[in-house]
Amino acid sequence: MKLLICVINSDDMHALIDALMADGYRATTISTTGGFLREGNATLLIGVPDEDVDPVLKIIKQNCHTRTQYVNPLPPTMESGELYMPTPIEVQVGGAVVFILNVHRFERF
Ligand code: 2BA
């Protein structure tokens, strides 16, 4: 068995959950925050038999989309009187970041 830890854009969460449930997969969602953008995203925990990893990755790819965001870099340390003009930098986010872990044991009571 494998556990997929899947970080996605919150806007893709409902479509992805619907698609997973429609194909009989189970998932848990957690509201998370990206360390770089400091914005909300969503993390799904999806436990599946080994042979279902690729089908689930396909569903994730179909439902999670790459987005372009712009962030303002932190201002440098400046002398008084200096003017800082921030230039936003472009960042490509997602569609999904997926970690695939071996599950040592799974119990469901
Ligand atoms: P964030 O940390 O908010 O990162 C959002 C996007 O910013 C990243 O998209 C990446 O394009 C960019 N980025 C992140 N760190 C950067 C850095 N040090 N310098 C320049 N650009 C940087 P994704 O790579 O698609 O990641 C989307 C979200 O997935 C991340 O949100 C984070 O919540 C999670 N994530 C990505 N890689 C991870 C990792 N190795 N471990 C844990 N979480 C990860």
CSV table of C-alpha atoms and ligand atoms in Angstrom, one decimal:
chain,number,residue,atom,x,y,z
A,1,MET,CA,0.0,0.0,0.0
A,2,LYS,CA,1.1,3.6,-0.6
A,3,LEU,CA,0.1,6.9,0.9
A,4,LEU,CA,0.0,9.8,-1.5
A,5,ILE,CA,0.5,13.2,0.2
A,6,CYS,CA,-0.7,15.7,-2.4
A,7,VAL,CA,-0.4,19.5,-2.1
A,8,ILE,CA,-2.7,21.3,-4.5
A,9,ASN,CA,-4.3,24.6,-5.0
A,10,SER,CA,-7.5,25.0,-2.9
A,11,ASP,CA,-9.5,25.9,-6.0
A,12,ASP,CA,-8.9,22.4,-7.4
A,13,MET,CA,-9.8,20.5,-4.3
A,14,HIS,CA,-13.5,19.9,-4.9
A,15,ALA,CA,-13.1,18.8,-8.5
A,16,LEU,CA,-10.3,16.4,-7.4
A,17,ILE,CA,-12.2,15.0,-4.5
A,18,ASP,CA,-15.3,14.5,-6.7
A,19,ALA,CA,-13.2,12.6,-9.3
A,20,LEU,CA,-11.5,10.4,-6.7
A,21,MET,CA,-14.8,9.5,-5.0
A,22,ALA,CA,-16.4,8.8,-8.3
A,23,ASP,CA,-13.7,6.2,-8.9
A,24,GLY,CA,-14.1,4.7,-5.5
A,25,TYR,CA,-11.0,6.2,-3.8
A,26,ARG,CA,-10.9,7.5,-0.2
A,27,ALA,CA,-9.1,10.7,0.8
A,28,THR,CA,-8.6,13.1,3.7
A,29,THR,CA,-8.2,16.8,3.1
A,30,ILE,CA,-6.2,19.1,5.3
A,31,SER,CA,-6.1,22.9,5.0
A,32,THR,CA,-2.4,23.9,4.7
A,33,THR,CA,-0.3,26.9,4.0
A,34,GLY,CA,2.6,27.1,1.5
A,35,GLY,CA,5.9,28.0,3.1
A,36,PHE,CA,7.0,30.3,0.3
A,37,LEU,CA,3.8,32.1,-0.7
A,38,ARG,CA,2.3,32.0,2.8
A,39,GLU,CA,-1.1,31.4,1.2
A,40,GLY,CA,-3.7,28.7,1.8
A,41,ASN,CA,-3.4,25.5,-0.2
A,42,ALA,CA,-4.9,22.0,0.3
A,43,THR,CA,-3.2,18.8,1.2
A,44,LEU,CA,-4.8,15.4,0.5
A,45,LEU,CA,-3.9,12.1,2.1
A,46,ILE,CA,-4.8,9.3,-0.2
A,47,GLY,CA,-4.2,5.7,0.8
A,48,VAL,CA,-4.2,3.2,-2.2
A,49,PRO,CA,-3.0,-0.3,-3.1
A,50,ASP,CA,0.3,-0.1,-5.0
A,51,GLU,CA,-1.4,-0.8,-8.4
A,52,ASP,CA,-3.7,2.2,-8.0
A,53,VAL,CA,-0.9,4.8,-7.7
A,54,ASP,CA,-0.7,5.5,-11.4
A,55,PRO,CA,-4.5,5.7,-12.0
A,56,VAL,CA,-4.7,8.1,-9.0
A,57,LEU,CA,-1.8,10.2,-10.3
A,58,LYS,CA,-3.7,10.4,-13.6
A,59,ILE,CA,-6.8,11.7,-11.9
A,60,ILE,CA,-4.7,14.3,-10.0
A,61,LYS,CA,-3.1,15.5,-13.2
A,62,GLN,CA,-6.5,15.8,-14.9
A,63,ASN,CA,-7.9,17.9,-12.1
A,64,CYS,CA,-5.1,20.1,-10.8
A,65,HIS,CA,-3.8,23.0,-12.9
A,66,THR,CA,-0.7,25.1,-12.9
A,67,ARG,CA,-1.1,28.7,-12.1
A,68,THR,CA,1.1,31.7,-12.4
A,69,GLN,CA,1.3,34.0,-9.4
A,70,TYR,CA,3.3,37.1,-8.7
A,71,VAL,CA,5.0,37.8,-5.4
A,72,ASN,CA,6.9,40.8,-4.1
A,73,PRO,CA,10.3,39.8,-2.7
A,74,LEU,CA,11.2,40.9,0.8
A,75,PRO,CA,12.7,44.4,0.8
A,76,PRO,CA,16.4,44.6,1.4
A,77,THR,CA,17.9,46.4,4.3
A,78,MET,CA,18.2,50.0,3.3
A,79,GLU,CA,19.7,53.3,4.4
A,80,SER,CA,17.3,56.0,5.5
A,81,GLY,CA,16.2,58.1,2.5
A,82,GLU,CA,16.7,55.2,0.0
A,83,LEU,CA,13.6,54.3,-2.0
A,84,TYR,CA,12.7,50.6,-2.6
A,85,MET,CA,10.7,49.8,-5.8
A,86,PRO,CA,9.5,46.2,-5.4
A,87,THR,CA,9.5,44.2,-8.7
A,88,PRO,CA,7.1,41.3,-8.4
A,89,ILE,CA,8.6,37.9,-9.4
A,90,GLU,CA,6.6,35.3,-11.4
A,91,VAL,CA,6.1,31.9,-9.7
A,92,GLN,CA,4.6,28.8,-11.3
A,93,VAL,CA,2.5,27.0,-8.7
A,94,GLY,CA,1.4,23.4,-8.9
A,95,GLY,CA,-0.8,21.8,-10.4
A,96,ALA,CA,0.2,19.3,-7.7
A,97,VAL,CA,3.2,18.3,-5.6
A,98,VAL,CA,2.9,14.6,-4.7
A,99,PHE,CA,4.9,12.6,-2.2
A,100,ILE,CA,4.5,8.8,-2.5
A,101,LEU,CA,5.2,6.9,0.7
A,102,ASN,CA,5.3,3.2,1.5
A,103,VAL,CA,2.7,2.3,4.2
A,104,HIS,CA,4.1,-0.1,6.7
A,105,ARG,CA,0.7,-1.2,8.0
A,106,PHE,CA,-2.9,-0.1,7.5
A,107,GLU,CA,-5.7,-0.8,10.0
A,108,ARG,CA,-9.3,0.2,9.8
A,109,PHE,CA,-11.6,-0.6,12.7
B,1,2BA,P1,4.6,27.3,-1.5
B,1,2BA,O1,5.7,27.0,-0.6
B,1,2BA,O2,3.8,28.5,-1.1
B,1,2BA,O3,5.3,27.5,-2.9
B,1,2BA,C1,4.6,28.0,-4.0
B,1,2BA,C2,5.4,28.1,-5.3
B,1,2BA,O4,6.5,29.0,-5.1
B,1,2BA,C3,6.1,26.7,-5.6
B,1,2BA,O5,5.2,25.9,-6.4
B,1,2BA,C4,7.3,27.1,-6.4
B,1,2BA,O6,7.0,27.4,-7.8
B,1,2BA,C5,7.6,28.5,-5.7
B,1,2BA,N1,8.7,28.3,-4.7
B,1,2BA,C6,8.6,27.6,-3.6
B,1,2BA,N2,9.8,27.8,-2.9
B,1,2BA,C7,10.6,28.5,-3.6
B,1,2BA,C8,11.9,29.1,-3.4
B,1,2BA,N3,12.6,28.8,-2.3
B,1,2BA,N4,12.4,29.9,-4.4
B,1,2BA,C9,11.7,30.1,-5.5
B,1,2BA,N5,10.4,29.7,-5.7
B,1,2BA,C10,9.9,28.9,-4.8
B,1,2BA,P2,5.2,24.4,-6.2
B,1,2BA,O7,6.6,23.8,-6.3
B,1,2BA,O8,4.2,23.8,-7.2
B,1,2BA,O9,4.7,24.1,-4.7
B,1,2BA,C11,3.3,24.3,-4.3
B,1,2BA,C12,3.2,24.0,-2.8
B,1,2BA,O10,3.5,22.7,-2.6
B,1,2BA,C13,4.1,24.8,-2.0
B,1,2BA,O11,3.6,26.1,-1.7
B,1,2BA,C14,4.2,24.0,-0.7
B,1,2BA,O12,3.1,24.2,0.1
B,1,2BA,C15,4.2,22.6,-1.3
B,1,2BA,N6,5.5,22.0,-1.5
B,1,2BA,C16,6.3,22.1,-2.6
B,1,2BA,N7,7.4,21.5,-2.5
B,1,2BA,C17,7.4,21.0,-1.3
B,1,2BA,C18,8.4,20.2,-0.5
B,1,2BA,N8,9.6,19.8,-1.0
B,1,2BA,N9,8.1,19.9,0.8
B,1,2BA,C19,6.9,20.2,1.3
B,1,2BA,N10,6.0,21.0,0.7
B,1,2BA,C20,6.2,21.3,-0.6
